[in-house]
Coordinates of C-alpha atoms in Angstrom, one line a residue:
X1362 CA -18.8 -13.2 63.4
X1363 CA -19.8 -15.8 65.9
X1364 CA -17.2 -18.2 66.9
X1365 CA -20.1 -21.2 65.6
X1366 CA -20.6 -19.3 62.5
X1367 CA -16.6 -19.6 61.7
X1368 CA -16.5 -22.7 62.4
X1369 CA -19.7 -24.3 60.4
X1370 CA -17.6 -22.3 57.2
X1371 CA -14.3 -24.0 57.9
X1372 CA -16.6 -27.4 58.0
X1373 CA -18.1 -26.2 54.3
X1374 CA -14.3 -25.6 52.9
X1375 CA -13.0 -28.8 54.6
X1376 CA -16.4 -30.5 52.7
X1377 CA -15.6 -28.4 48.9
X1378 CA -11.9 -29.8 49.2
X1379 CA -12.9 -33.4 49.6
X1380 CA -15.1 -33.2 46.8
X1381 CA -12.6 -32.1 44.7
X1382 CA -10.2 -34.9 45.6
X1383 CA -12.7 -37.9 45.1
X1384 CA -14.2 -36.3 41.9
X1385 CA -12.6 -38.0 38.5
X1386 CA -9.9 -35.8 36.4
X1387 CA -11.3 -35.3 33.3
X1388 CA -7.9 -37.5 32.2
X1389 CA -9.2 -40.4 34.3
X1390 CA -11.5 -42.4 32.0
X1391 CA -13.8 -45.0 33.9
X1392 CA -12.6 -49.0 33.5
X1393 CA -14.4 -50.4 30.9
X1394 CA -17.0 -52.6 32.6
X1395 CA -16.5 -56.3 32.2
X1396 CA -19.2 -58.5 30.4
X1397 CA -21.3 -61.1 32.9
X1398 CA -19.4 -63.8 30.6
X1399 CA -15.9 -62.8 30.7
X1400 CA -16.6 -62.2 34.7
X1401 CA -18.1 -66.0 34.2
X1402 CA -14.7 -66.9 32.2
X1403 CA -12.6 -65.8 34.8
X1404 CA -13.9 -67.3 37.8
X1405 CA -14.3 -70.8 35.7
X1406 CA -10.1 -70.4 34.9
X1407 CA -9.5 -69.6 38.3
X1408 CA -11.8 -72.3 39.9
X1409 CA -10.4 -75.0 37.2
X1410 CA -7.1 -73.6 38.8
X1411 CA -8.0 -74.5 41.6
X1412 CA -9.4 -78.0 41.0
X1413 CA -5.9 -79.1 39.6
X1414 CA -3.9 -77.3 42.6
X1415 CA -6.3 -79.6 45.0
X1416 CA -5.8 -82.8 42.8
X1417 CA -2.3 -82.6 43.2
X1418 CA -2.1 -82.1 46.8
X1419 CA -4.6 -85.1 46.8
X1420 CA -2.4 -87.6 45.0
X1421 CA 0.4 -86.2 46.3
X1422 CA -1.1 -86.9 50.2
X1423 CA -2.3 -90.4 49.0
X1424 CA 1.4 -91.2 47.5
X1425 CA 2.6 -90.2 51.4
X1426 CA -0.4 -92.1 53.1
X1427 CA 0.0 -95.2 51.3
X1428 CA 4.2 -94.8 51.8
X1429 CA 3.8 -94.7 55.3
X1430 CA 1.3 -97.5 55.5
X1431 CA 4.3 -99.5 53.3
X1432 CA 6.8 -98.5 55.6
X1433 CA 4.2 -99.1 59.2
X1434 CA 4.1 -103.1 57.5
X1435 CA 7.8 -103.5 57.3
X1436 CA 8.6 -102.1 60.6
X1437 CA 5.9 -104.5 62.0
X1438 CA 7.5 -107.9 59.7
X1439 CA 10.8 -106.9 60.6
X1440 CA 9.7 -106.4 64.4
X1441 CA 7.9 -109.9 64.7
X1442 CA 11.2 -111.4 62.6
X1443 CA 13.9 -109.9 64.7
X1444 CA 12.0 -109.4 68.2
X1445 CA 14.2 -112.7 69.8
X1446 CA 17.7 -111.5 68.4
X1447 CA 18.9 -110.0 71.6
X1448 CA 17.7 -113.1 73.3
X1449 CA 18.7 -115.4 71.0
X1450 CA 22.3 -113.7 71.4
X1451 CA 22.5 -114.7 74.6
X1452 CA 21.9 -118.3 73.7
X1453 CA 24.6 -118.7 71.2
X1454 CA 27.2 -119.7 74.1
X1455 CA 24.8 -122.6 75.5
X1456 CA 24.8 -123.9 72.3
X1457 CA 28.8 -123.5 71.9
X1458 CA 29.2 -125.1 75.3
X1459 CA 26.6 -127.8 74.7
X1460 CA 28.7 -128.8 71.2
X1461 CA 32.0 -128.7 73.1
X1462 CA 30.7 -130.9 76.0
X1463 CA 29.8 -133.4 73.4
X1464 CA 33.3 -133.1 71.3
X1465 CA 34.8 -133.8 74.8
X1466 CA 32.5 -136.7 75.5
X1467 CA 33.0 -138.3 72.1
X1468 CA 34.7 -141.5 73.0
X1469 CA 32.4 -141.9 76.3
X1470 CA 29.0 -143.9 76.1
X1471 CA 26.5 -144.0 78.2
X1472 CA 23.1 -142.3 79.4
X1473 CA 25.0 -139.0 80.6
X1474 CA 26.2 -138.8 76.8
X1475 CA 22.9 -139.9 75.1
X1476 CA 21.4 -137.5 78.2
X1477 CA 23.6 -134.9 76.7
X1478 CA 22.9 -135.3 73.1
X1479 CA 19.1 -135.7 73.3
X1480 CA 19.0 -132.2 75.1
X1481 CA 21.2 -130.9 73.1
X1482 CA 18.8 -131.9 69.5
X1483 CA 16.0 -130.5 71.6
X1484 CA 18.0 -126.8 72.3
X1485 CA 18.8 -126.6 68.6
X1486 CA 15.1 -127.9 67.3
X1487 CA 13.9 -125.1 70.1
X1488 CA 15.9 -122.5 68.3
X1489 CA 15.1 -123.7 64.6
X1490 CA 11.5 -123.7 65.4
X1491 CA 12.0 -119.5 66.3
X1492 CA 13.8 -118.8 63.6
X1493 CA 17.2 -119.4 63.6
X1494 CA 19.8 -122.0 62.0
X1495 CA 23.0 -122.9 62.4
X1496 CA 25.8 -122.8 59.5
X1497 CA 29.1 -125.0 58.8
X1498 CA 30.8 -123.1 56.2
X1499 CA 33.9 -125.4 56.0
X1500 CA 34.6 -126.2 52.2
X1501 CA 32.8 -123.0 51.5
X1502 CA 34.0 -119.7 49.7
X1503 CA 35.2 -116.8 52.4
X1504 CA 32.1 -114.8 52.2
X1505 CA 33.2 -111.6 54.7
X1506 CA 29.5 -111.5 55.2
X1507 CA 29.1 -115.0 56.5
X1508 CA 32.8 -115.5 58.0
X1509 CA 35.0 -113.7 60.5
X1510 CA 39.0 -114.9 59.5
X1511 CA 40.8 -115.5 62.3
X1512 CA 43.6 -117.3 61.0
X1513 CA 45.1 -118.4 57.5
X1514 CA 46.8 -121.5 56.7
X1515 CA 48.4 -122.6 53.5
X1516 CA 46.6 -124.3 51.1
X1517 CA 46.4 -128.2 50.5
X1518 CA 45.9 -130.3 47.4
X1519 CA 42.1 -130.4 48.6
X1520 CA 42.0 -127.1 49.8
X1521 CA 41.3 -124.2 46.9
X1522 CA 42.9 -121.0 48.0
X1523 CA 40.7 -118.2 49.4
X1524 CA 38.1 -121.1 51.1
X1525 CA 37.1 -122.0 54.3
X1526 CA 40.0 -124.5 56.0
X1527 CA 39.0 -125.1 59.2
X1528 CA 35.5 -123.9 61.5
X1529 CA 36.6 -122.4 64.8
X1530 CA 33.2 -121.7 65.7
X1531 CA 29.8 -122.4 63.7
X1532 CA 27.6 -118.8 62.4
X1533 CA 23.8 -118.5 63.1
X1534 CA 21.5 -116.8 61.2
X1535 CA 18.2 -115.7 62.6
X1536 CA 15.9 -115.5 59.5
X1537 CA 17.8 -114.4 56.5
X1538 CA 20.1 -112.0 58.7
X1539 CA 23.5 -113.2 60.4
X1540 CA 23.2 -113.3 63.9
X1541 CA 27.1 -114.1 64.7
X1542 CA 29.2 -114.7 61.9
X1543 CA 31.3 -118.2 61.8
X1544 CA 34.7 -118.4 63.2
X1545 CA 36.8 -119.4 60.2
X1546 CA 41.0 -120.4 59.2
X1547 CA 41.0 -119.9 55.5
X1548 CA 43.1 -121.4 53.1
X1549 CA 45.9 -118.8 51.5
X1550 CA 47.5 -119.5 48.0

């Protein structure tokens, strides 16, 4: 036998063994083929699947979009409220030397003091205008949010414990937040 003849029957065998690997036992029973409408059925539930998975994700991304625009508006109102604080911070002690230059000058007249006092209306109308007001808690409840004790005194017969006495130094506020809380001596019972 040629060596081309051996090989062409090895290629046969190799051939007859496949065949009998892919053919179907005889236990193997074909799937039951599926009707056109239960395939329709199927791919309907899984599309409808689907449709609600994407809905979700929709609302879900508009609940976030919407959020963040929320959140963009605040950070911009908050921005154009508070942009002068660091400024106005640096103010504060003009202002504190202003009103102790006119405690000083009380029992003086004259243009320097009416000089004095007319600049010193204009720097606090300045300061009003962007935002920010002074406070004279004296009389007031201690509010540790509003007031920085420095001191307690006993109380008087006009004085209710636990209130402001005496103002060491006036608070601002720029907007509704404190920008330097006042200097108070409280009254202790």
């Amino acid at each position: 036998m040629t060596e081309s003849a051996s090989q062409n029957e090895d290629l046969v065998a190799e051939d007859a063994a496949t065949e009998k690997m892919v053919q179907p036992k005889a236990a193997d029973k074909p799937a039951p083929e599926k009707s056109a409408e239960e395939l329709l059925k199927e791919k309907l539930d899984a599309a409808e699947k689907k449709i609600a998975e994407n809905y979700d994700l929709y609302v879900r991304a508009m609940a976030d979009l919407e959020n963040t625009r929320r959140r963009a508006d605040a950070d911009v109102l908050k921005a154009h409220k508070y942009s002068i604080e660091k400024f106005a911070q640096g103010l504060l002690p003009v202002a504190d030397s202003f009103e102790k230059a006119i405690e000083h000058a009380a029992g003086e007249e004259g243009p320097v003091k009416e000089g004095m006092l007319s600049t010193y209306r204009q720097f606090t109308h300045a300061l009003e205008v962007a935002g920010m007001k002074m406070f004279d808690p004296k009389g007031e409840a201690f509010n540790p949010h509003f007031h920085q004790a420095v001191s307690m005194m006993p109380a008087s017969d006009t004085m209710k414990p636990g209130t402001v006495a005496v103002v060491v130094q006036k608070g601002w506020m720029i907007q509704d937040r404190v920008l330097r809380p006042a200097m108070v001596i409280v009254a202790q019972g």
